[in-house]
Amino acid sequence: MGDIIKQICKNYGIWFLLGINMFAFCLLQLAKISVSFSNYIYDLFSLPASIDEMLLKPWTVLTYMFIHDDISHFVTNMVCLSVVGSLASLIVDSKRIISMYVIGGLTGALFFLFFYSVIPPSFSENNLLLGSSAALYAILVFITLKKSILEFKIKYLVYFPFRWLVGALLLLNLLGLTGENYAANFSHLGGAFGGVLFYIFHRLSGKDISNPSEENNSLEALMEKIKNSGYSSLSIEEKKSLLDKNK
């Protein structure tokens, strides 16, 4: 029980973000008792496409990243937040995870607003942005840039580099710019850009000092284990050790 409490305290950033998203989702579900009130709440906290309208509701550049419109949207994003947040917690502390989430959400909002400012109004069908996807893309891209050694496994089939998965997601978003969900895809790319900015800041802050000559034998042993049995075969301590050595 004590270990569980310590782990929760250590990863409070993830729990904090999950808590805010869950609280906001529950409130919005209660608001759906009245259709008119529900529409008002969504309009109040979602990010409008018009810069002029956004300036009248400046808080929406922050609140939109905690708003989800249905249960599938909410559950999908929260599962993703749990997974990528857990990976990020092996690299940075909780404060930086929260900062990364917010920066990704903000850059996603900027890309969304820019998108609607340059396209003809007749093509602006969906004029509200909501959801944590842009923030999640920031964390995904940061992890990919920081720890490209990570692998993803399709159960019983094959391992492939984590960066391939993230690259495929970014490619789908680029291709999606010509589809119906183009505005959301543009905000996702904005979130990814936020992840790049956070990575650059993390490097420039002096927290990314490499020392490859230390504990060479231990690192080689871990790499050999990954080669033979895959990344998932490592224990939690070995994964932490590997990530620390790969900083």
Coordinates of N, CA and C in Angstrom, one line a residue:
M1 N 0.8 -1.2 0.0 CA 0.0 0.0 0.0 C 0.9 1.2 0.0
G2 N 1.9 1.2 0.8 CA 2.9 2.3 0.9 C 3.5 2.6 -0.5
D3 N 3.9 1.5 -1.2 CA 4.5 1.7 -2.5 C 3.5 2.3 -3.5
I4 N 2.3 1.9 -3.4 CA 1.3 2.5 -4.3 C 1.1 4.0 -4.1
I5 N 1.1 4.4 -2.8 CA 0.9 5.8 -2.4 C 2.1 6.6 -2.9
K6 N 3.3 6.0 -2.8 CA 4.6 6.7 -3.2 C 4.5 6.9 -4.7
Q7 N 4.0 5.8 -5.5 CA 4.0 5.9 -6.9 C 3.0 7.0 -7.3
I8 N 1.9 7.1 -6.7 CA 0.9 8.1 -7.0 C 1.4 9.5 -6.7
C9 N 2.1 9.7 -5.6 CA 2.7 11.0 -5.2 C 3.8 11.4 -6.3
K10 N 4.6 10.4 -6.7 CA 5.6 10.6 -7.7 C 5.1 11.1 -9.0
N11 N 3.9 10.5 -9.4 CA 3.3 10.8 -10.7 C 2.1 11.7 -10.5
Y12 N 2.2 12.6 -9.6 CA 1.0 13.4 -9.3 C 0.6 14.2 -10.5
G13 N 1.5 14.5 -11.4 CA 1.2 15.3 -12.6 C 0.1 14.6 -13.5
I14 N 0.3 13.3 -13.7 CA -0.6 12.5 -14.5 C -2.0 12.5 -13.8
W15 N -2.0 12.2 -12.5 CA -3.3 12.2 -11.7 C -4.0 13.5 -11.7
F16 N -3.2 14.6 -11.6 CA -3.7 16.0 -11.6 C -4.4 16.2 -13.0
L17 N -3.8 15.9 -14.1 CA -4.4 16.1 -15.4 C -5.6 15.2 -15.6
L18 N -5.5 14.0 -15.2 CA -6.6 13.1 -15.3 C -7.8 13.6 -14.5
G19 N -7.5 14.1 -13.3 CA -8.6 14.6 -12.4 C -9.3 15.8 -13.0
I20 N -8.6 16.7 -13.5 CA -9.2 17.9 -14.1 C -10.1 17.5 -15.3
N21 N -9.6 16.6 -16.2 CA -10.3 16.2 -17.3 C -11.6 15.4 -16.9
M22 N -11.5 14.6 -15.9 CA -12.6 13.9 -15.4 C -13.7 14.8 -14.7
F23 N -13.2 15.7 -13.9 CA -14.1 16.7 -13.3 C -14.9 17.5 -14.3
A24 N -14.2 18.0 -15.4 CA -14.8 18.7 -16.4 C -15.8 17.9 -17.2
F25 N -15.4 16.6 -17.5 CA -16.3 15.8 -18.2 C -17.6 15.5 -17.5
C26 N -17.5 15.2 -16.2 CA -18.7 14.9 -15.3 C -19.6 16.1 -15.3
L27 N -19.0 17.3 -15.1 CA -19.8 18.5 -15.1 C -20.6 18.7 -16.4
L28 N -19.9 18.5 -17.5 CA -20.5 18.7 -18.8 C -21.6 17.6 -19.1
Q29 N -21.4 16.4 -18.5 CA -22.5 15.4 -18.7 C -23.7 15.8 -17.9
L30 N -23.5 16.4 -16.7 CA -24.7 16.9 -15.9 C -25.4 18.0 -16.6
A31 N -24.6 18.9 -17.3 CA -25.2 20.0 -18.0 C -26.1 19.5 -19.2
K32 N -25.9 18.3 -19.7 CA -26.7 17.8 -20.8 C -28.1 17.5 -20.4
I33 N -28.4 17.7 -19.1 CA -29.8 17.6 -18.7 C -30.7 18.6 -19.5
S34 N -30.1 19.7 -19.7 CA -30.7 20.8 -20.5 C -29.9 21.0 -21.8
V35 N -30.5 20.8 -22.9 CA -29.8 21.0 -24.2 C -29.3 22.4 -24.4
S36 N -30.1 23.4 -24.1 CA -29.7 24.7 -24.3 C -28.5 25.1 -23.3
F37 N -28.6 24.6 -22.1 CA -27.6 24.9 -21.1 C -26.3 24.2 -21.5
S38 N -26.4 23.0 -22.0 CA -25.2 22.2 -22.4 C -24.5 22.9 -23.6
N39 N -25.3 23.4 -24.6 CA -24.7 24.1 -25.7 C -24.0 25.4 -25.2
Y40 N -24.6 26.1 -24.2 CA -24.0 27.3 -23.7 C -22.7 27.0 -23.0
I41 N -22.6 25.9 -22.2 CA -21.4 25.5 -21.5 C -20.3 25.2 -22.5
Y42 N -20.6 24.4 -23.5 CA -19.6 24.0 -24.6 C -19.1 25.2 -25.3
D43 N -20.0 26.1 -25.6 CA -19.6 27.4 -26.3 C -18.8 28.3 -25.4
L44 N -19.0 28.2 -24.1 CA -18.3 29.0 -23.1 C -16.8 28.6 -22.9
F45 N -16.6 27.3 -23.0 CA -15.3 26.7 -22.6 C -14.5 26.1 -23.8
S46 N -15.2 25.9 -25.0 CA -14.5 25.4 -26.1 C -13.8 26.6 -26.9
L47 N -12.8 26.3 -27.6 CA -12.0 27.4 -28.3 C -12.7 27.7 -29.6
P48 N -13.1 29.0 -29.8 CA -13.8 29.4 -31.1 C -12.7 29.6 -32.2
A49 N -13.1 29.4 -33.4 CA -12.2 29.5 -34.5 C -11.9 31.0 -34.8
S50 N -12.8 31.9 -34.5 CA -12.6 33.3 -34.8 C -11.7 33.9 -33.7
I51 N -10.6 34.6 -34.2 CA -9.7 35.3 -33.2 C -10.4 36.3 -32.5
D52 N -11.3 37.1 -33.1 CA -12.1 38.1 -32.5 C -13.0 37.5 -31.3
E53 N -13.6 36.4 -31.6 CA -14.4 35.8 -30.6 C -13.6 35.2 -29.5
M54 N -12.4 34.7 -29.8 CA -11.5 34.2 -28.8 C -11.0 35.3 -27.8
L55 N -10.8 36.5 -28.4 CA -10.4 37.6 -27.5 C -11.4 38.0 -26.5
L56 N -12.7 37.7 -26.9 CA -13.8 38.0 -25.9 C -13.9 36.9 -24.8
K57 N -13.3 35.7 -25.2 CA -13.2 34.6 -24.2 C -11.8 34.0 -24.2
P58 N -10.9 34.8 -23.7 CA -9.5 34.3 -23.7 C -9.2 33.1 -22.9
W59 N -10.0 32.8 -21.9 CA -9.8 31.6 -21.1 C -9.9 30.3 -21.9
T60 N -10.5 30.4 -23.1 CA -10.8 29.2 -23.9 C -9.5 28.5 -24.4
V61 N -8.4 29.3 -24.5 CA -7.2 28.7 -25.0 C -6.6 27.7 -24.0
L62 N -7.1 27.8 -22.8 CA -6.7 26.8 -21.8 C -7.8 25.8 -21.5
T63 N -9.0 26.3 -21.4 CA -10.1 25.4 -21.0 C -10.5 24.3 -22.0
Y64 N -10.2 24.7 -23.3 CA -10.7 23.7 -24.4 C -9.9 22.4 -24.3
M65 N -8.7 22.4 -23.7 CA -7.9 21.2 -23.7 C -8.3 20.2 -22.6
F66 N -9.3 20.6 -21.8 CA -9.9 19.7 -20.8 C -11.3 19.4 -21.1
I67 N -11.8 19.7 -22.2 CA -13.2 19.5 -22.6 C -13.4 18.4 -23.6
H68 N -14.3 17.5 -23.4 CA -14.5 16.4 -24.3 C -16.0 16.2 -24.5
D69 N -16.4 16.0 -25.8 CA -17.8 16.0 -26.1 C -18.6 14.7 -25.9
D70 N -17.9 13.6 -25.9 CA -18.6 12.3 -25.7 C -17.8 11.3 -25.0
I71 N -18.3 10.2 -24.5 CA -17.6 9.3 -23.7 C -16.5 8.6 -24.4
S72 N -16.6 8.3 -25.7 CA -15.6 7.6 -26.5 C -14.4 8.6 -26.7
H73 N -14.7 9.8 -26.9 CA -13.6 10.9 -27.0 C -12.9 11.0 -25.7
F74 N -13.6 11.0 -24.7 CA -13.0 11.2 -23.3 C -12.1 10.0 -22.9
V75 N -12.7 8.8 -23.1 CA -12.0 7.6 -22.6 C -10.7 7.3 -23.5
T76 N -10.9 7.5 -24.8 CA -9.7 7.4 -25.6 C -8.5 8.3 -25.2
N77 N -8.9 9.5 -25.0 CA -7.8 10.5 -24.7 C -7.2 10.2 -23.3
M78 N -8.1 9.8 -22.3 CA -7.6 9.5 -21.0 C -6.7 8.3 -20.9
V79 N -7.0 7.3 -21.7 CA -6.2 6.1 -21.8 C -4.8 6.5 -22.4
C80 N -4.9 7.3 -23.4 CA -3.6 7.8 -24.0 C -2.8 8.6 -23.1
L81 N -3.5 9.5 -22.3 CA -2.8 10.3 -21.3 C -2.1 9.4 -20.3
S82 N -2.8 8.4 -19.8 CA -2.2 7.5 -18.8 C -1.0 6.8 -19.3
V83 N -1.0 6.4 -20.6 CA 0.1 5.6 -21.2 C 1.3 6.6 -21.4
V84 N 1.1 7.6 -22.2 CA 2.2 8.5 -22.5 C 2.7 9.3 -21.3
G85 N 1.7 9.6 -20.4 CA 2.1 10.2 -19.2 C 3.1 9.4 -18.3
S86 N 2.8 8.1 -18.3 CA 3.6 7.1 -17.5 C 5.0 7.0 -18.1
L87 N 5.1 7.0 -19.5 CA 6.4 7.0 -20.1 C 7.1 8.3 -19.9
A88 N 6.4 9.4 -19.9 CA 7.1 10.7 -19.7 C 7.6 10.8 -18.3
S89 N 6.9 10.2 -17.3 CA 7.3 10.3 -15.9 C 8.6 9.6 -15.7
L90 N 9.1 8.7 -16.6 CA 10.4 8.1 -16.5 C 11.5 9.0 -16.9
I91 N 11.1 10.1 -17.6 CA 12.1 11.1 -18.2 C 12.1 12.4 -17.4
V92 N 10.9 12.9 -17.1 CA 10.8 14.2 -16.5 C 9.9 14.2 -15.3
D93 N 10.0 15.2 -14.5 CA 9.1 15.2 -13.3 C 7.7 15.6 -13.6
S94 N 6.8 15.6 -12.6 CA 5.4 15.9 -12.8 C 5.2 17.3 -13.2
K95 N 5.9 18.3 -12.7 CA 5.8 19.7 -13.1 C 6.0 19.8 -14.6
R96 N 7.0 19.2 -15.1 CA 7.3 19.3 -16.5 C 6.2 18.6 -17.4
I97 N 5.7 17.5 -16.9 CA 4.6 16.8 -17.6 C 3.4 17.8 -17.8
I98 N 3.0 18.4 -16.7 CA 1.9 19.4 -16.7 C 2.3 20.5 -17.7
S99 N 3.5 21.1 -17.6 CA 3.9 22.1 -18.5 C 3.9 21.7 -19.9
M100 N 4.3 20.5 -20.2 CA 4.3 20.0 -21.6 C 2.9 19.9 -22.1
Y101 N 2.0 19.4 -21.3 CA 0.6 19.3 -21.6 C 0.0 20.7 -22.0
V102 N 0.2 21.6 -21.2 CA -0.3 23.0 -21.4 C 0.3 23.6 -22.6
I103 N 1.7 23.5 -22.8 CA 2.3 24.0 -24.0 C 1.8 23.4 -25.2
G104 N 1.6 22.1 -25.2 CA 1.0 21.4 -26.4 C -0.4 21.9 -26.7
G105 N -1.2 22.1 -25.7 CA -2.5 22.6 -25.9 C -2.5 24.0 -26.4
L106 N -1.6 24.9 -25.9 CA -1.5 26.3 -26.4 C -1.0 26.3 -27.9
T107 N 0.0 25.6 -28.2 CA 0.5 25.6 -29.6 C -0.6 25.0 -30.5
G108 N -1.3 24.0 -30.0 CA -2.4 23.4 -30.8 C -3.5 24.5 -31.1
A109 N -3.8 25.3 -30.1 CA -4.8 26.4 -30.2 C -4.3 27.4 -31.2
L110 N -3.0 27.8 -31.1 CA -2.5 28.7 -32.1 C -2.6 28.3 -33.5
F111 N -2.2 27.0 -33.7 CA -2.3 26.4 -35.1 C -3.8 26.4 -35.6
F112 N -4.7 26.1 -34.7 CA -6.1 26.1 -35.0 C -6.6 27.5 -35.4
L113 N -6.2 28.5 -34.6 CA -6.7 29.8 -34.9 C -6.0 30.3 -36.2
F114 N -4.8 30.0 -36.4 CA -4.1 30.4 -37.6 C -4.7 29.8 -38.8
F115 N -5.1 28.5 -38.7 CA -5.7 27.8 -39.8 C -7.0 28.5 -40.3
Y116 N -7.8 28.8 -39.3 CA -9.1 29.5 -39.7 C -8.9 30.9 -40.1
S117 N -7.8 31.5 -39.8 CA -7.6 32.9 -40.2 C -7.1 33.0 -41.7
V118 N -6.6 31.9 -42.2 CA -6.1 31.9 -43.6 C -7.0 31.2 -44.6
I119 N -8.0 30.4 -44.2 CA -8.8 29.7 -45.2 C -10.1 30.6 -45.4
P120 N -10.7 30.4 -46.5 CA -12.0 31.1 -46.8 C -13.1 30.7 -45.8
P121 N -13.9 31.7 -45.3 CA -14.9 31.4 -44.3 C -15.9 30.3 -44.8
S122 N -16.1 30.2 -46.1 CA -17.0 29.2 -46.6 C -16.6 27.7 -46.3
F123 N -15.3 27.6 -46.0 CA -14.8 26.2 -45.7 C -14.7 26.0 -44.2
S124 N -15.0 27.0 -43.4 CA -15.0 26.8 -41.9 C -16.2 26.2 -41.4
E125 N -16.4 24.9 -41.5 CA -17.6 24.3 -41.0 C -17.7 24.1 -39.5
N126 N -16.6 23.6 -39.0 CA -16.6 23.3 -37.5 C -15.8 24.5 -36.9
N127 N -16.5 25.2 -36.1 CA -15.9 26.5 -35.5 C -15.6 26.4 -34.1
L128 N -15.5 25.2 -33.5 CA -15.1 25.1 -32.1 C -14.0 24.0 -32.0
L129 N -13.1 24.2 -31.1 CA -12.0 23.1 -30.9 C -12.1 22.7 -29.4
L130 N -12.1 21.4 -29.1 CA -12.1 20.9 -27.8 C -11.4 19.6 -27.7
G131 N -10.9 19.2 -26.5 CA -10.2 17.9 -26.4 C -8.7 18.1 -26.1
S132 N -8.2 17.0 -25.5 CA -6.8 17.1 -25.1 C -5.8 16.5 -26.1
S133 N -6.2 16.2 -27.3 CA -5.4 15.6 -28.3 C -4.1 16.4 -28.6
A134 N -4.2 17.7 -28.8 CA -3.0 18.5 -29.1 C -2.0 18.4 -28.0
A135 N -2.5 18.4 -26.7 CA -1.6 18.3 -25.6 C -0.9 16.9 -25.6
L136 N -1.6 15.9 -25.9 CA -1.1 14.5 -25.9 C 0.0 14.4 -27.0
Y137 N -0.2 15.0 -28.1 CA 0.8 15.0 -29.2 C 2.1 15.6 -28.8
A138 N 2.0 16.7 -28.0 CA 3.2 17.3 -27.5 C 4.0 16.3 -26.6
I139 N 3.3 15.6 -25.8 CA 4.0 14.6 -24.9 C 4.6 13.4 -25.7
L140 N 3.8 13.0 -26.7 CA 4.3 11.9 -27.6 C 5.5 12.3 -28.4
V141 N 5.5 13.5 -28.9 CA 6.7 13.9 -29.7 C 7.9 14.1 -28.8
F142 N 7.7 14.7 -27.6 CA 8.8 14.9 -26.7 C 9.4 13.5 -26.4
I143 N 8.6 12.5 -26.0 CA 9.2 11.2 -25.7 C 10.0 10.6 -26.9
T144 N 9.4 10.8 -28.1 CA 10.1 10.3 -29.3 C 11.4 10.9 -29.5
L145 N 11.5 12.2 -29.3 CA 12.8 12.9 -29.5 C 13.8 12.6 -28.4
K146 N 13.3 12.4 -27.2 CA 14.1 12.2 -26.0 C 14.6 10.8 -25.9
K147 N 13.7 9.9 -26.2 CA 14.0 8.4 -26.0 C 13.7 7.7 -27.2
S148 N 14.4 7.8 -28.3 CA 14.1 7.2 -29.6 C 14.3 5.7 -29.5
I149 N 14.9 5.2 -28.4 CA 15.2 3.7 -28.3 C 14.0 2.9 -27.9
L150 N 12.9 3.6 -27.5 CA 11.7 2.9 -27.0 C 11.1 2.1 -28.2
E151 N 10.5 0.9 -27.9 CA 9.8 0.1 -28.9 C 8.4 -0.1 -28.5
F152 N 7.6 -0.3 -29.5 CA 6.2 -0.6 -29.3 C 5.9 -2.1 -29.8
K153 N 5.1 -2.8 -29.1 CA 4.9 -4.2 -29.5 C 3.4 -4.5 -29.8
I154 N 3.2 -5.1 -31.0 CA 1.9 -5.7 -31.3 C 2.0 -7.1 -30.7
K155 N 1.1 -7.4 -29.8 CA 1.2 -8.6 -29.0 C 1.3 -9.9 -29.9
Y156 N 2.3 -10.7 -29.6 CA 2.6 -11.9 -30.3 C 3.1 -11.8 -31.7
L157 N 3.2 -10.5 -32.2 CA 3.6 -10.3 -33.6 C 5.0 -9.7 -33.7
V158 N 5.2 -8.5 -33.5 CA 6.4 -7.8 -33.8 C 6.7 -6.6 -32.9
Y159 N 7.9 -6.3 -32.7 CA 8.3 -5.0 -32.1 C 8.7 -4.0 -33.2
F160 N 8.4 -2.8 -33.0 CA 8.9 -1.7 -33.9 C 9.1 -0.5 -33.1
P161 N 10.1 0.4 -33.6 CA 10.4 1.6 -32.8 C 9.2 2.5 -32.5
F162 N 9.2 3.0 -31.3 CA 8.1 4.0 -30.9 C 8.0 5.1 -31.9
R163 N 9.2 5.6 -32.4 CA 9.2 6.7 -33.3 C 8.4 6.4 -34.6
W164 N 8.3 5.1 -35.0 CA 7.5 4.8 -36.2 C 6.1 5.0 -35.9
L165 N 5.6 4.7 -34.7 CA 4.2 4.8 -34.4 C 3.8 6.3 -34.4
V166 N 4.7 7.2 -33.7 CA 4.4 8.6 -33.7 C 4.5 9.2 -35.1
G167 N 5.5 8.7 -35.9 CA 5.6 9.2 -37.2 C 4.4 8.9 -38.1
A168 N 3.8 7.7 -37.9 CA 2.6 7.3 -38.6 C 1.5 8.2 -38.2
L169 N 1.3 8.5 -36.9 CA 0.2 9.3 -36.5 C 0.4 10.8 -37.1
L170 N 1.6 11.3 -37.1 CA 1.8 12.6 -37.7 C 1.5 12.6 -39.2
L171 N 1.9 11.5 -39.9 CA 1.6 11.4 -41.3 C 0.1 11.4 -41.5
L172 N -0.6 10.6 -40.7 CA -2.1 10.6 -40.9 C -2.7 12.0 -40.7
N173 N -2.2 12.7 -39.7 CA -2.7 14.1 -39.5 C -2.4 15.0 -40.7
L174 N -1.2 14.8 -41.3 CA -0.9 15.6 -42.5 C -1.8 15.3 -43.6
L175 N -2.1 14.0 -43.8 CA -3.0 13.6 -44.9 C -4.4 14.0 -44.6
G176 N -4.7 14.1 -43.3 CA -6.1 14.5 -42.9 C -6.4 15.9 -43.0
L177 N -5.4 16.8 -43.4 CA -5.6 18.2 -43.6 C -6.6 18.4 -44.8
T178 N -6.7 17.4 -45.7 CA -7.6 17.5 -46.8 C -9.0 16.9 -46.6
G179 N -9.1 16.3 -45.4 CA -10.4 15.6 -45.0 C -11.4 16.5 -44.2
E180 N -12.4 15.8 -43.7 CA -13.4 16.6 -43.0 C -13.0 17.1 -41.6
N181 N -12.0 16.4 -41.0 CA -11.5 16.8 -39.7 C -10.3 17.6 -39.8
Y182 N -10.1 18.4 -40.8 CA -8.9 19.1 -41.1 C -8.4 20.0 -40.0
A183 N -9.4 20.7 -39.4 CA -9.0 21.7 -38.4 C -8.4 21.0 -37.1
A184 N -9.0 19.9 -36.7 CA -8.5 19.2 -35.6 C -7.1 18.6 -35.9
N185 N -6.9 18.1 -37.1 CA -5.6 17.6 -37.5 C -4.6 18.7 -37.4
F186 N -4.9 19.9 -37.8 CA -4.0 21.0 -37.8 C -3.6 21.3 -36.3
S187 N -4.6 21.2 -35.4 CA -4.3 21.5 -34.0 C -3.4 20.4 -33.5
H188 N -3.6 19.1 -33.9 CA -2.7 18.0 -33.5 C -1.2 18.3 -33.9
L189 N -1.1 18.8 -35.1 CA 0.3 19.1 -35.6 C 0.8 20.3 -34.8
G190 N 0.0 21.2 -34.4 CA 0.4 22.3 -33.5 C 0.9 21.8 -32.2
G191 N 0.2 20.8 -31.6 CA 0.6 20.2 -30.4 C 1.9 19.5 -30.5
A192 N 2.1 18.8 -31.7 CA 3.4 18.1 -31.9 C 4.5 19.2 -32.0
F193 N 4.3 20.3 -32.6 CA 5.2 21.4 -32.6 C 5.6 21.9 -31.2
G194 N 4.6 21.9 -30.3 CA 4.8 22.2 -28.9 C 5.7 21.3 -28.2
G195 N 5.6 20.0 -28.6 CA 6.5 18.9 -28.1 C 8.0 19.2 -28.5
V196 N 8.1 19.6 -29.8 CA 9.5 19.9 -30.3 C 10.0 21.1 -29.5
L197 N 9.2 22.1 -29.3 CA 9.7 23.3 -28.5 C 10.1 22.9 -27.1
F198 N 9.3 22.1 -26.5 CA 9.6 21.7 -25.1 C 10.9 20.9 -25.1
Y199 N 11.1 20.0 -26.1 CA 12.3 19.3 -26.1 C 13.6 20.2 -26.3
I200 N 13.4 21.2 -27.2 CA 14.5 22.1 -27.3 C 14.8 22.9 -26.1
F201 N 13.8 23.3 -25.4 CA 13.9 24.0 -24.1 C 14.6 23.1 -23.1
H202 N 14.2 21.8 -23.1 CA 14.7 20.9 -22.1 C 16.2 20.7 -22.4
R203 N 16.6 20.6 -23.6 CA 18.0 20.5 -23.9 C 18.8 21.7 -23.5
L204 N 18.3 22.9 -23.8 CA 19.0 24.2 -23.6 C 19.0 24.5 -22.1
S205 N 18.1 23.9 -21.3 CA 18.1 24.1 -19.9 C 19.2 23.5 -19.1
G206 N 19.9 22.6 -19.8 CA 21.1 21.9 -19.2 C 20.7 20.7 -18.4
K207 N 19.5 20.2 -18.6 CA 19.0 18.9 -17.9 C 19.3 17.7 -18.8
D208 N 20.0 17.9 -19.9 CA 20.1 16.8 -20.8 C 21.6 16.5 -21.1
I209 N 22.4 16.4 -20.1 CA 23.8 16.2 -20.2 C 24.1 14.7 -20.4
S210 N 24.8 14.4 -21.4 CA 25.1 13.0 -21.7 C 26.4 12.6 -21.1
N211 N 26.5 11.3 -20.8 CA 27.8 10.8 -20.2 C 27.9 9.3 -20.6
P212 N 28.1 9.0 -22.0 CA 28.0 7.7 -22.5 C 29.1 6.7 -22.0
S213 N 30.1 7.3 -21.4 CA 31.2 6.4 -21.0 C 30.9 5.7 -19.6
E214 N 29.9 6.2 -18.9 CA 29.7 5.6 -17.6 C 28.8 4.3 -17.7
E215 N 29.2 3.3 -16.9 CA 28.4 2.0 -16.8 C 28.1 1.4 -18.2
N216 N 29.2 1.4 -19.0 CA 29.1 0.8 -20.4 C 28.6 -0.6 -20.4
N217 N 29.2 -1.4 -19.5 CA 28.8 -2.8 -19.5 C 27.4 -3.0 -19.1
S218 N 26.8 -2.3 -18.2 CA 25.5 -2.4 -17.8 C 24.5 -2.0 -18.9
L219 N 24.9 -0.9 -19.6 CA 24.0 -0.5 -20.8 C 24.0 -1.6 -21.9
E220 N 25.2 -2.1 -22.2 CA 25.3 -3.2 -23.2 C 24.5 -4.4 -22.8
A221 N 24.4 -4.7 -21.5 CA 23.7 -5.9 -21.1 C 22.2 -5.6 -21.3
L222 N 21.7 -4.4 -21.0 CA 20.3 -4.1 -21.2 C 19.9 -4.1 -22.6
M223 N 20.8 -3.6 -23.5 CA 20.6 -3.5 -24.9 C 20.5 -5.0 -25.5
E224 N 21.3 -5.8 -25.0 CA 21.3 -7.2 -25.4 C 20.0 -7.9 -25.0
K225 N 19.5 -7.6 -23.8 CA 18.3 -8.1 -23.3 C 17.1 -7.7 -24.2
I226 N 17.1 -6.4 -24.6 CA 16.1 -5.8 -25.5 C 16.1 -6.5 -26.8
K227 N 17.4 -6.7 -27.3 CA 17.5 -7.4 -28.6 C 17.0 -8.8 -28.6
N228 N 17.2 -9.5 -27.6 CA 16.8 -10.9 -27.5 C 15.3 -11.1 -27.1
S229 N 14.8 -10.3 -26.2 CA 13.5 -10.5 -25.6 C 12.5 -9.3 -25.8
G230 N 13.0 -8.2 -26.3 CA 12.2 -7.0 -26.4 C 12.2 -6.1 -25.2
Y231 N 11.7 -4.9 -25.5 CA 11.7 -3.8 -24.4 C 10.8 -4.2 -23.2
S232 N 9.7 -4.9 -23.5 CA 8.8 -5.2 -22.5 C 9.3 -6.2 -21.5
S233 N 10.4 -6.9 -21.9 CA 11.0 -7.9 -20.9 C 11.7 -7.3 -19.8
L234 N 12.1 -6.0 -19.9 CA 12.8 -5.3 -18.8 C 11.9 -5.1 -17.6
S235 N 12.5 -5.1 -16.5 CA 11.8 -4.8 -15.2 C 11.6 -3.3 -15.2
I236 N 10.8 -2.8 -14.2 CA 10.6 -1.4 -14.1 C 11.9 -0.7 -13.7
E237 N 12.7 -1.3 -12.9 CA 14.0 -0.7 -12.5 C 14.9 -0.7 -13.7
E238 N 14.9 -1.7 -14.5 CA 15.8 -1.8 -15.7 C 15.4 -0.7 -16.7
K239 N 14.1 -0.5 -16.9 CA 13.6 0.5 -17.8 C 14.0 1.9 -17.4
K240 N 13.9 2.1 -16.0 CA 14.3 3.4 -15.5 C 15.8 3.6 -15.7
S241 N 16.6 2.6 -15.4 CA 18.0 2.7 -15.6 C 18.4 2.9 -17.0
L242 N 17.7 2.3 -18.0 CA 18.0 2.4 -19.4 C 17.7 3.9 -19.8
L243 N 16.5 4.4 -19.4 CA 16.1 5.7 -19.8 C 17.1 6.7 -19.2
D244 N 17.6 6.5 -17.9 CA 18.5 7.4 -17.3 C 19.8 7.4 -18.1
K245 N 20.3 6.3 -18.5 CA 21.5 6.2 -19.3 C 21.4 6.7 -20.7
N246 N 20.2 6.8 -21.2 CA 20.0 7.3 -22.6 C 19.6 8.8 -22.6
K247 N 19.7 9.5 -21.5 CA 19.5 10.9 -21.5 C 20.5 11.7 -22.3

